[in-house]
PDB file of C-alpha atoms and ligand atoms in Angstrom:
ATOM      1  CA  MET A   1     -38.757  61.073 -84.692  1.00 50.00           C
ATOM      2  CA  PHE A   2     -35.540  60.099 -86.497  1.00 71.00           C
ATOM      3  CA  ILE A   3     -34.751  57.065 -84.367  1.00 82.00           C
ATOM      4  CA  PRO A   4     -37.481  54.397 -84.035  1.00 86.00           C
ATOM      5  CA  GLU A   5     -39.785  54.823 -81.053  1.00 88.00           C
ATOM      6  CA  ALA A   6     -39.250  51.287 -79.847  1.00 88.00           C
ATOM      7  CA  SER A   7     -40.530  51.418 -76.256  1.00 92.00           C
ATOM      8  CA  ASN A   8     -43.621  52.500 -74.369  1.00 91.00           C
ATOM      9  CA  SER A   9     -41.971  55.667 -73.055  1.00 91.00           C
ATOM     10  CA  ALA A  10     -40.444  56.772 -76.370  1.00 91.00           C
ATOM     11  CA  HIS A  11     -43.570  58.495 -77.634  1.00 91.00           C
ATOM     12  CA  TYR A  12     -44.050  60.463 -74.381  1.00 92.00           C
ATOM     13  CA  VAL A  13     -40.451  61.601 -74.314  1.00 92.00           C
ATOM     14  CA  ASP A  14     -40.595  62.698 -77.961  1.00 92.00           C
ATOM     15  CA  THR A  15     -43.856  64.591 -77.430  1.00 92.00           C
ATOM     16  CA  THR A  16     -42.408  66.434 -74.428  1.00 93.00           C
ATOM     17  CA  PHE A  17     -39.292  67.239 -76.390  1.00 93.00           C
ATOM     18  CA  TRP A  18     -41.125  68.616 -79.421  1.00 94.00           C
ATOM     19  CA  VAL A  19     -43.601  70.654 -77.354  1.00 93.00           C
ATOM     20  CA  ILE A  20     -40.674  72.348 -75.609  1.00 93.00           C
ATOM     21  CA  VAL A  21     -38.833  72.856 -78.901  1.00 95.00           C
ATOM     22  CA  VAL A  22     -41.899  74.487 -80.508  1.00 94.00           C
ATOM     23  CA  ILE A  23     -42.562  76.766 -77.511  1.00 93.00           C
ATOM     24  CA  SER A  24     -38.894  77.780 -77.450  1.00 94.00           C
ATOM     25  CA  ALA A  25     -38.890  78.462 -81.202  1.00 96.00           C
ATOM     26  CA  VAL A  26     -42.002  80.652 -80.965  1.00 92.00           C
ATOM     27  CA  LEU A  27     -40.435  82.593 -78.072  1.00 91.00           C
ATOM     28  CA  LEU A  28     -37.148  82.986 -79.920  1.00 96.00           C
ATOM     29  CA  VAL A  29     -38.861  84.381 -83.028  1.00 97.00           C
ATOM     30  CA  GLY A  30     -41.210  86.579 -80.947  1.00 93.00           C
ATOM     31  CA  VAL A  31     -38.536  88.097 -78.714  1.00 94.00           C
ATOM     32  CA  THR A  32     -36.096  88.623 -81.585  1.00 97.00           C
ATOM     33  CA  SER A  33     -38.649  90.347 -83.846  1.00 97.00           C
ATOM     34  CA  ALA A  34     -39.884  92.574 -80.999  1.00 94.00           C
ATOM     35  CA  MET A  35     -36.305  93.569 -80.285  1.00 96.00           C
ATOM     36  CA  LEU A  36     -35.523  94.326 -83.939  1.00 96.00           C
ATOM     37  CA  PHE A  37     -38.765  96.292 -84.310  1.00 94.00           C
ATOM     38  CA  LEU A  38     -37.999  98.434 -81.223  1.00 91.00           C
ATOM     39  CA  ILE A  39     -34.410  99.021 -82.334  1.00 91.00           C
ATOM     40  CA  PHE A  40     -35.656 100.532 -85.594  1.00 90.00           C
ATOM     41  CA  ARG A  41     -38.752 102.243 -84.227  1.00 88.00           C
ATOM     42  CA  TYR A  42     -36.943 104.125 -81.430  1.00 87.00           C
ATOM     43  CA  ASN A  43     -33.604 104.697 -83.110  1.00 86.00           C
ATOM     44  CA  ARG A  44     -31.953 107.905 -81.834  1.00 83.00           C
ATOM     45  CA  ARG A  45     -31.141 108.954 -85.382  1.00 84.00           C
ATOM     46  CA  ARG A  46     -34.853 109.035 -86.136  1.00 82.00           C
ATOM     47  CA  GLY A  47     -35.200 111.655 -83.406  1.00 80.00           C
ATOM     48  CA  ALA A  48     -36.868 109.531 -80.717  1.00 76.00           C
ATOM     49  CA  LYS A  49     -36.819 111.079 -77.240  1.00 81.00           C
ATOM     50  CA  ALA A  50     -36.587 108.950 -74.066  1.00 81.00           C
ATOM     51  CA  GLU A  51     -39.681 109.162 -71.946  1.00 83.00           C
ATOM     52  CA  GLN A  52     -40.524 107.853 -68.464  1.00 88.00           C
ATOM     53  CA  VAL A  53     -43.581 105.498 -68.586  1.00 86.00           C
ATOM     54  CA  GLN A  54     -45.285 104.193 -65.452  1.00 88.00           C
ATOM     55  CA  GLY A  55     -48.002 101.600 -64.953  1.00 85.00           C
ATOM     56  CA  GLY A  56     -49.725  99.517 -67.643  1.00 89.00           C
ATOM     57  CA  THR A  57     -51.984  96.949 -65.994  1.00 93.00           C
ATOM     58  CA  ALA A  58     -53.040  95.224 -69.223  1.00 93.00           C
ATOM     59  CA  LEU A  59     -49.409  94.809 -70.294  1.00 90.00           C
ATOM     60  CA  GLU A  60     -48.357  93.437 -66.905  1.00 93.00           C
ATOM     61  CA  ILE A  61     -51.152  90.875 -66.927  1.00 95.00           C
ATOM     62  CA  ILE A  62     -50.235  89.751 -70.440  1.00 93.00           C
ATOM     63  CA  TRP A  63     -46.569  89.279 -69.703  1.00 89.00           C
ATOM     64  CA  THR A  64     -47.305  87.405 -66.512  1.00 94.00           C
ATOM     65  CA  VAL A  65     -50.087  85.145 -67.739  1.00 96.00           C
ATOM     66  CA  ILE A  66     -48.557  84.016 -71.047  1.00 91.00           C
ATOM     67  CA  PRO A  67     -45.236  82.793 -69.578  1.00 90.00           C
ATOM     68  CA  VAL A  68     -47.057  81.116 -66.668  1.00 95.00           C
ATOM     69  CA  VAL A  69     -49.287  79.212 -69.092  1.00 94.00           C
ATOM     70  CA  LEU A  70     -46.311  78.181 -71.253  1.00 92.00           C
ATOM     71  CA  VAL A  71     -44.294  77.004 -68.274  1.00 93.00           C
ATOM     72  CA  LEU A  72     -47.285  75.098 -66.884  1.00 95.00           C
ATOM     73  CA  VAL A  73     -47.826  73.343 -70.227  1.00 94.00           C
ATOM     74  CA  MET A  74     -44.189  72.203 -70.176  1.00 93.00           C
ATOM     75  CA  PHE A  75     -44.466  71.153 -66.536  1.00 94.00           C
ATOM     76  CA  VAL A  76     -47.653  69.122 -66.939  1.00 95.00           C
ATOM     77  CA  ILE A  77     -46.536  67.297 -70.056  1.00 93.00           C
ATOM     78  CA  GLY A  78     -43.039  66.742 -68.641  1.00 92.00           C
ATOM     79  CA  GLU A  79     -44.325  65.516 -65.299  1.00 93.00           C
ATOM     80  CA  LYS A  80     -46.623  63.044 -67.011  1.00 91.00           C
ATOM     81  CA  SER A  81     -43.809  61.396 -68.987  1.00 90.00           C
ATOM     82  CA  PHE A  82     -41.413  61.572 -66.037  1.00 92.00           C
ATOM     83  CA  ARG A  83     -43.907  59.789 -63.812  1.00 92.00           C
ATOM     84  CA  LEU A  84     -44.391  57.087 -66.455  1.00 91.00           C
ATOM     85  CA  ILE A  85     -40.632  56.546 -66.779  1.00 92.00           C
ATOM     86  CA  ARG A  86     -40.074  56.319 -63.004  1.00 93.00           C
ATOM     87  CA  SER A  87     -43.074  54.135 -62.052  1.00 93.00           C
ATOM     88  CA  VAL A  88     -42.199  50.483 -62.498  1.00 93.00           C
ATOM     89  CA  PRO A  89     -45.202  48.173 -62.993  1.00 92.00           C
ATOM     90  CA  ARG A  90     -45.630  45.413 -60.425  1.00 90.00           C
ATOM     91  CA  GLU A  91     -45.224  42.520 -62.882  1.00 90.00           C
ATOM     92  CA  VAL A  92     -41.745  42.886 -64.366  1.00 92.00           C
ATOM     93  CA  MET A  93     -38.808  40.797 -65.363  1.00 94.00           C
ATOM     94  CA  THR A  94     -35.702  42.089 -63.577  1.00 95.00           C
ATOM     95  CA  VAL A  95     -32.281  42.180 -65.204  1.00 95.00           C
ATOM     96  CA  ARG A  96     -29.121  43.309 -63.432  1.00 95.00           C
ATOM     97  CA  VAL A  97     -26.832  45.581 -65.435  1.00 95.00           C
ATOM     98  CA  ASP A  98     -23.206  45.615 -64.309  1.00 94.00           C
ATOM     99  CA  ALA A  99     -21.125  48.393 -65.790  1.00 94.00           C
ATOM    100  CA  ARG A 100     -17.350  48.339 -65.663  1.00 91.00           C
ATOM    101  CA  GLN A 101     -14.445  49.804 -67.580  1.00 88.00           C
ATOM    102  CA  TRP A 102     -15.333  49.097 -70.396  1.00 88.00           C
ATOM    103  CA  SER A 103     -18.130  46.658 -70.898  1.00 91.00           C
ATOM    104  CA  TRP A 104     -21.710  45.841 -69.967  1.00 93.00           C
ATOM    105  CA  MET A 105     -22.844  42.587 -68.401  1.00 92.00           C
ATOM    106  CA  PHE A 106     -26.458  41.550 -68.020  1.00 92.00           C
ATOM    107  CA  GLY A 107     -27.488  39.118 -65.294  1.00 91.00           C
ATOM    108  CA  TYR A 108     -30.832  37.292 -65.155  1.00 90.00           C
ATOM    109  CA  ASP A 109     -32.688  35.831 -62.201  1.00 88.00           C
ATOM    110  CA  ASN A 110     -31.923  32.257 -63.271  1.00 84.00           C
ATOM    111  CA  GLY A 111     -28.172  32.915 -63.117  1.00 81.00           C
ATOM    112  CA  LEU A 112     -27.787  33.434 -66.840  1.00 83.00           C
ATOM    113  CA  ARG A 113     -25.296  36.100 -67.855  1.00 83.00           C
ATOM    114  CA  SER A 114     -24.884  37.710 -71.236  1.00 85.00           C
ATOM    115  CA  ASP A 115     -23.016  40.580 -72.868  1.00 85.00           C
ATOM    116  CA  GLN A 116     -26.134  41.460 -74.886  1.00 90.00           C
ATOM    117  CA  LEU A 117     -29.426  42.455 -73.299  1.00 93.00           C
ATOM    118  CA  ARG A 118     -32.079  40.022 -74.545  1.00 94.00           C
ATOM    119  CA  VAL A 119     -35.693  40.836 -73.770  1.00 95.00           C
ATOM    120  CA  PRO A 120     -39.102  39.538 -74.861  1.00 95.00           C
ATOM    121  CA  LEU A 121     -41.268  41.770 -77.040  1.00 94.00           C
ATOM    122  CA  GLY A 122     -44.105  43.554 -75.258  1.00 92.00           C
ATOM    123  CA  LYS A 123     -43.138  42.538 -71.693  1.00 93.00           C
ATOM    124  CA  PRO A 124     -42.064  45.128 -69.114  1.00 95.00           C
ATOM    125  CA  VAL A 125     -38.438  44.845 -68.000  1.00 95.00           C
ATOM    126  CA  LYS A 126     -36.780  46.486 -65.012  1.00 96.00           C
ATOM    127  CA  LEU A 127     -33.051  47.113 -65.085  1.00 96.00           C
ATOM    128  CA  ARG A 128     -31.112  47.354 -61.817  1.00 96.00           C
ATOM    129  CA  LEU A 129     -27.991  49.327 -62.614  1.00 96.00           C
ATOM    130  CA  SER A 130     -24.676  49.258 -60.782  1.00 95.00           C
ATOM    131  CA  SER A 131     -21.057  50.037 -61.516  1.00 95.00           C
ATOM    132  CA  ALA A 132     -17.931  48.170 -60.438  1.00 91.00           C
ATOM    133  CA  ASP A 133     -15.589  51.139 -60.771  1.00 91.00           C
ATOM    134  CA  VAL A 134     -16.441  54.649 -62.009  1.00 93.00           C
ATOM    135  CA  LEU A 135     -19.500  56.545 -63.206  1.00 95.00           C
ATOM    136  CA  HIS A 136     -21.067  55.168 -66.380  1.00 96.00           C
ATOM    137  CA  SER A 137     -24.380  56.031 -67.975  1.00 97.00           C
ATOM    138  CA  PHE A 138     -26.664  53.452 -69.548  1.00 96.00           C
ATOM    139  CA  TYR A 139     -28.463  54.727 -72.631  1.00 96.00           C
ATOM    140  CA  ILE A 140     -30.799  53.120 -75.181  1.00 95.00           C
ATOM    141  CA  PRO A 141     -31.653  55.874 -77.700  1.00 94.00           C
ATOM    142  CA  ALA A 142     -34.429  53.881 -79.403  1.00 94.00           C
ATOM    143  CA  PHE A 143     -36.154  53.414 -76.021  1.00 94.00           C
ATOM    144  CA  ARG A 144     -35.497  57.032 -74.915  1.00 94.00           C
ATOM    145  CA  ILE A 145     -34.191  55.911 -71.540  1.00 94.00           C
ATOM    146  CA  LYS A 146     -30.949  56.804 -69.810  1.00 95.00           C
ATOM    147  CA  GLU A 147     -29.653  56.492 -66.267  1.00 96.00           C
ATOM    148  CA  ASP A 148     -26.299  56.780 -64.499  1.00 96.00           C
ATOM    149  CA  CYS A 149     -24.541  53.701 -63.142  1.00 96.00           C
ATOM    150  CA  VAL A 150     -23.029  54.805 -59.859  1.00 96.00           C
ATOM    151  CA  PRO A 151     -20.421  52.863 -57.853  1.00 94.00           C
ATOM    152  CA  GLY A 152     -21.766  51.829 -54.442  1.00 93.00           C
ATOM    153  CA  MET A 153     -25.370  52.645 -55.294  1.00 94.00           C
ATOM    154  CA  GLU A 154     -28.188  51.025 -57.232  1.00 95.00           C
ATOM    155  CA  THR A 155     -30.238  52.923 -59.797  1.00 96.00           C
ATOM    156  CA  TYR A 156     -32.999  51.649 -62.039  1.00 96.00           C
ATOM    157  CA  LEU A 157     -34.793  51.974 -65.364  1.00 95.00           C
ATOM    158  CA  TRP A 158     -37.744  50.200 -66.867  1.00 96.00           C
ATOM    159  CA  PHE A 159     -39.308  49.843 -70.312  1.00 95.00           C
ATOM    160  CA  THR A 160     -41.651  47.750 -72.406  1.00 95.00           C
ATOM    161  CA  PRO A 161     -40.091  47.027 -75.789  1.00 95.00           C
ATOM    162  CA  GLN A 162     -42.603  47.582 -78.580  1.00 94.00           C
ATOM    163  CA  GLN A 163     -40.572  46.779 -81.635  1.00 92.00           C
ATOM    164  CA  GLN A 164     -38.687  43.628 -82.514  1.00 92.00           C
ATOM    165  CA  GLY A 165     -35.063  43.997 -83.517  1.00 92.00           C
ATOM    166  CA  SER A 166     -31.635  44.997 -82.321  1.00 93.00           C
ATOM    167  CA  PHE A 167     -30.986  48.442 -80.841  1.00 94.00           C
ATOM    168  CA  ASP A 168     -27.833  50.215 -79.682  1.00 94.00           C
ATOM    169  CA  ILE A 169     -26.773  50.574 -76.069  1.00 95.00           C
ATOM    170  CA  PHE A 170     -24.258  53.329 -75.337  1.00 95.00           C
ATOM    171  CA  CYS A 171     -22.306  54.566 -72.358  1.00 96.00           C
ATOM    172  CA  THR A 172     -22.890  58.317 -72.192  1.00 96.00           C
ATOM    173  CA  GLU A 173     -20.624  59.261 -69.304  1.00 95.00           C
ATOM    174  CA  TYR A 174     -16.946  59.670 -70.107  1.00 95.00           C
ATOM    175  CA  CYS A 175     -15.360  56.816 -68.170  1.00 94.00           C
ATOM    176  CA  GLY A 176     -11.816  56.524 -69.472  1.00 91.00           C
ATOM    177  CA  LEU A 177      -9.844  55.295 -72.466  1.00 89.00           C
ATOM    178  CA  GLY A 178     -12.359  52.684 -73.664  1.00 89.00           C
ATOM    179  CA  HIS A 179     -15.472  54.832 -73.174  1.00 93.00           C
ATOM    180  CA  SER A 180     -16.316  55.138 -76.862  1.00 92.00           C
ATOM    181  CA  GLY A 181     -16.081  51.366 -77.257  1.00 91.00           C
ATOM    182  CA  MET A 182     -18.391  50.644 -74.324  1.00 92.00           C
ATOM    183  CA  LEU A 183     -21.197  49.396 -76.534  1.00 93.00           C
ATOM    184  CA  ALA A 184     -23.761  46.629 -76.451  1.00 93.00           C
ATOM    185  CA  LYS A 185     -27.041  45.710 -78.104  1.00 93.00           C
ATOM    186  CA  VAL A 186     -30.511  45.153 -76.791  1.00 94.00           C
ATOM    187  CA  LEU A 187     -32.147  42.314 -78.704  1.00 94.00           C
ATOM    188  CA  VAL A 188     -35.934  42.391 -78.626  1.00 95.00           C
ATOM    189  CA  MET A 189     -37.178  38.936 -79.576  1.00 94.00           C
ATOM    190  CA  PRO A 190     -40.583  37.221 -79.780  1.00 94.00           C
ATOM    191  CA  GLU A 191     -41.574  35.796 -76.410  1.00 92.00           C
ATOM    192  CA  LYS A 192     -41.220  32.170 -77.517  1.00 90.00           C
ATOM    193  CA  GLU A 193     -37.720  32.725 -78.877  1.00 90.00           C
ATOM    194  CA  PHE A 194     -36.735  34.531 -75.694  1.00 91.00           C
ATOM    195  CA  THR A 195     -38.037  31.727 -73.487  1.00 89.00           C
ATOM    196  CA  ASP A 196     -36.071  29.185 -75.518  1.00 86.00           C
ATOM    197  CA  TRP A 197     -32.915  31.186 -74.998  1.00 86.00           C
ATOM    198  CA  TYR A 198     -33.685  31.850 -71.347  1.00 86.00           C
ATOM    199  CA  THR A 199     -34.399  28.272 -70.398  1.00 83.00           C
ATOM    200  CA  GLY A 200     -32.099  26.380 -72.697  1.00 73.00           C
ATOM    201  CA  SER A 201     -29.534  26.982 -75.356  1.00 52.00           C
ATOM    202  CA  GLY A 202     -28.131  30.264 -74.110  1.00 47.00           C
ATOM    203  CA  ALA A 203     -27.359  28.939 -70.652  1.00 46.00           C
ATOM    204  CA  LYS A 204     -24.757  26.523 -71.918  1.00 47.00           C
ATOM    205  CA  GLY A 205     -21.405  27.607 -73.184  1.00 51.00           C
ATOM    206  CA  ASN A 206     -17.747  27.690 -72.644  1.00 62.00           C
ATOM    207  CA  ARG A 207     -16.881  28.371 -69.003  1.00 72.00           C
ATOM    208  CA  GLY A 208     -13.671  30.241 -69.851  1.00 77.00           C
ATOM    209  CA  LEU A 209     -15.420  32.476 -72.382  1.00 76.00           C
ATOM    210  CA  GLN A 210     -18.143  33.203 -69.873  1.00 75.00           C
ATOM    211  CA  LEU A 211     -15.473  34.268 -67.362  1.00 80.00           C
ATOM    212  CA  LEU A 212     -13.811  36.500 -69.949  1.00 83.00           C
ATOM    213  CA  GLN A 213     -17.168  38.226 -70.309  1.00 77.00           C
ATOM    214  CA  GLU A 214     -17.947  38.396 -66.606  1.00 78.00           C
ATOM    215  CA  LYS A 215     -14.576  39.783 -65.626  1.00 83.00           C
ATOM    216  CA  GLY A 216     -14.914  42.479 -68.268  1.00 82.00           C
ATOM    217  CA  CYS A 217     -11.903  41.269 -70.321  1.00 86.00           C
ATOM    218  CA  LEU A 218     -13.885  41.508 -73.559  1.00 83.00           C
ATOM    219  CA  GLY A 219     -14.284  45.243 -72.974  1.00 82.00           C
ATOM    220  CA  CYS A 220     -10.699  45.679 -74.172  1.00 85.00           C
ATOM    221  CA  HIS A 221      -9.863  42.398 -75.953  1.00 87.00           C
ATOM    222  CA  THR A 222     -11.856  41.058 -78.896  1.00 82.00           C
ATOM    223  CA  THR A 223     -12.229  37.449 -79.974  1.00 78.00           C
ATOM    224  CA  ASP A 224     -12.583  38.293 -83.678  1.00 75.00           C
ATOM    225  CA  GLY A 225      -9.035  39.367 -84.546  1.00 78.00           C
ATOM    226  CA  THR A 226      -9.366  43.157 -84.310  1.00 79.00           C
ATOM    227  CA  PRO A 227      -7.166  44.937 -81.773  1.00 82.00           C
ATOM    228  CA  LYS A 228      -9.056  47.177 -79.324  1.00 84.00           C
ATOM    229  CA  VAL A 229      -7.586  48.740 -76.172  1.00 86.00           C
ATOM    230  CA  GLY A 230      -5.546  45.549 -75.828  1.00 87.00           C
ATOM    231  CA  PRO A 231      -4.460  42.841 -78.298  1.00 87.00           C
ATOM    232  CA  THR A 232      -7.113  40.483 -79.659  1.00 87.00           C
ATOM    233  CA  PHE A 233      -7.516  37.043 -78.083  1.00 87.00           C
ATOM    234  CA  LYS A 234      -8.009  35.345 -81.439  1.00 81.00           C
ATOM    235  CA  GLY A 235      -5.038  33.098 -82.113  1.00 83.00           C
ATOM    236  CA  ILE A 236      -3.148  34.513 -79.139  1.00 87.00           C
ATOM    237  CA  TYR A 237      -1.717  31.156 -78.116  1.00 84.00           C
ATOM    238  CA  GLY A 238       1.594  30.573 -79.880  1.00 84.00           C
ATOM    239  CA  ARG A 239       1.679  34.090 -81.320  1.00 86.00           C
ATOM    240  CA  THR A 240       5.084  35.794 -81.359  1.00 86.00           C
ATOM    241  CA  VAL A 241       4.930  39.134 -79.576  1.00 87.00           C
ATOM    242  CA  THR A 242       7.307  41.866 -78.540  1.00 88.00           C
ATOM    243  CA  VAL A 243       6.890  42.673 -74.873  1.00 87.00           C
ATOM    244  CA  ILE A 244       8.511  45.137 -72.551  1.00 87.00           C
ATOM    245  CA  THR A 245       9.753  43.492 -69.376  1.00 86.00           C
ATOM    246  CA  ALA A 246      11.197  45.784 -66.720  1.00 84.00           C
ATOM    247  CA  GLY A 247      11.904  48.436 -69.355  1.00 84.00           C
ATOM    248  CA  LYS A 248      13.582  46.056 -71.809  1.00 87.00           C
ATOM    249  CA  GLU A 249      12.111  44.815 -75.067  1.00 88.00           C
ATOM    250  CA  ARG A 250      12.139  41.105 -75.767  1.00 88.00           C
ATOM    251  CA  THR A 251      10.369  38.818 -78.217  1.00 87.00           C
ATOM    252  CA  ILE A 252       8.573  35.748 -76.948  1.00 87.00           C
ATOM    253  CA  ALA A 253       6.078  33.119 -78.050  1.00 86.00           C
ATOM    254  CA  VAL A 254       2.838  33.192 -76.071  1.00 88.00           C
ATOM    255  CA  ASP A 255       2.369  30.080 -73.944  1.00 87.00           C
ATOM    256  CA  GLY A 256       0.234  29.083 -70.987  1.00 86.00           C
ATOM    257  CA  ASP A 257       2.630  30.450 -68.388  1.00 86.00           C
ATOM    258  CA  TYR A 258       2.809  33.801 -70.139  1.00 87.00           C
ATOM    259  CA  LEU A 259      -0.989  34.034 -70.330  1.00 87.00           C
ATOM    260  CA  LYS A 260      -1.402  33.252 -66.639  1.00 86.00           C
ATOM    261  CA  ARG A 261       1.306  35.693 -65.611  1.00 87.00           C
ATOM    262  CA  SER A 262      -0.281  38.419 -67.737  1.00 87.00           C
ATOM    263  CA  ILE A 263      -3.634  37.892 -66.013  1.00 87.00           C
ATOM    264  CA  LEU A 264      -2.224  37.812 -62.474  1.00 87.00           C
ATOM    265  CA  ASP A 265       0.312  40.602 -62.987  1.00 87.00           C
ATOM    266  CA  PRO A 266      -0.671  42.688 -66.029  1.00 87.00           C
ATOM    267  CA  GLY A 267       2.336  45.017 -65.692  1.00 85.00           C
ATOM    268  CA  ALA A 268       4.974  42.249 -65.821  1.00 85.00           C
ATOM    269  CA  ASP A 269       5.233  41.916 -69.615  1.00 86.00           C
ATOM    270  CA  MET A 270       3.565  44.779 -71.466  1.00 86.00           C
ATOM    271  CA  VAL A 271       2.855  44.056 -75.121  1.00 87.00           C
ATOM    272  CA  LYS A 272       4.573  46.736 -77.201  1.00 85.00           C
ATOM    273  CA  ASP A 273       2.378  49.494 -78.734  1.00 85.00           C
ATOM    274  CA  PHE A 274      -0.518  48.962 -76.312  1.00 87.00           C
ATOM    275  CA  PRO A 275      -1.249  51.309 -73.406  1.00 86.00           C
ATOM    276  CA  PRO A 276      -0.379  49.987 -69.911  1.00 85.00           C
ATOM    277  CA  VAL A 277      -3.931  50.245 -68.568  1.00 86.00           C
ATOM    278  CA  MET A 278      -4.940  46.697 -67.715  1.00 87.00           C
ATOM    279  CA  PRO A 279      -6.171  46.455 -64.127  1.00 85.00           C
ATOM    280  CA  LYS A 280      -5.449  43.501 -61.854  1.00 84.00           C
ATOM    281  CA  ILE A 281      -8.612  41.417 -61.911  1.00 84.00           C
ATOM    282  CA  PRO A 282      -9.084  38.932 -59.088  1.00 85.00           C
ATOM    283  CA  VAL A 283      -9.345  35.311 -60.269  1.00 86.00           C
ATOM    284  CA  THR A 284      -9.345  32.049 -58.375  1.00 86.00           C
ATOM    285  CA  PRO A 285      -6.821  29.368 -59.463  1.00 83.00           C
ATOM    286  CA  GLU A 286      -9.705  27.378 -60.948  1.00 82.00           C
ATOM    287  CA  GLU A 287     -10.924  30.407 -62.943  1.00 83.00           C
ATOM    288  CA  LEU A 288      -7.380  31.063 -64.114  1.00 86.00           C
ATOM    289  CA  GLU A 289      -7.155  27.523 -65.524  1.00 83.00           C
ATOM    290  CA  ALA A 290     -10.511  27.866 -67.298  1.00 81.00           C
ATOM    291  CA  ILE A 291      -9.579  31.217 -68.840  1.00 84.00           C
ATOM    292  CA  GLU A 292      -6.156  30.003 -69.912  1.00 84.00           C
ATOM    293  CA  ASP A 293      -7.741  26.926 -71.457  1.00 79.00           C
ATOM    294  CA  SER A 294     -10.265  28.910 -73.466  1.00 79.00           C
ATOM    295  CA  LEU A 295      -7.581  31.361 -74.675  1.00 83.00           C
ATOM    296  CA  GLU A 296      -5.528  28.408 -75.838  1.00 80.00           C
ATOM    297  CA  HIS A 297      -8.408  27.332 -78.058  1.00 73.00           C
ATOM    298  CA  LEU A 298      -9.465  30.691 -79.479  1.00 73.00           C
ATOM    299  CA  ARG A 299      -8.308  30.307 -83.025  1.00 67.00           C
TER     300      ARG A 299
HETATM  301 CU1  CUA B   1     -18.639  53.708 -69.414  1.00 95.35          CU
HETATM  302 CU2  CUA B   1     -18.345  55.726 -70.627  1.00 95.35          CU
END
């Protein structure tokens, strides 16, 4: 209602939600007014006397039938939207979603990887969700879909985007320090534009930058100059920083050796005023060179 209904399931989810809200509101008002009425009507100060009442077939039928009907209405409408959300059509494009502390990575069948989820307008998409570390939860409010990403297990979601544009992706399971920054966008683009990206332009790119994305580095380090959980990568090469080495502060200029050491052994030189939370991320020597090279050129 207040957020665009941008997928095929959005309308069903909203309808279910509002039906339940209306039923609950009617019940709340009904029960509360009955209670208030009885409190006044049978107040002891008005001289009411307690009386034992037995039986009342009509009453019993009413208070059995009405709740059963209400509950069945909620069940039927809820089951219908639930079944829609869980039944993946046969013809879908599959995208892998890898969650990690604290970033999302989207992998396509042709090997393409991206930190934004790009999808063609009007085509069904299936997401295969997994997590590299802890519980995360993948949520696109505008599509009304949400599912946990569980380590060691695959879960799924599907949707057909029905509105062009860019919509928020959130993590809705508290997963540590960077949880609130675990954001991404889903970009719904016209089919032609998507195909161009899928088959061409998007596939190219800087190998080192791609690795920074894949390894989840960009979850904590930005490339635009703003500090996040860790220092920004922009202009990092040659920067003068104060680090804490074995409990002692020292000031150094960032060079290639320092960058490599910090990737292989994050605890060796901790940059002052940042939390010591960087995990050791496995890299091959060749990957290390590529990452170091791209960091050197991020100005
Ligand atoms: Cu991932 Cu919260």
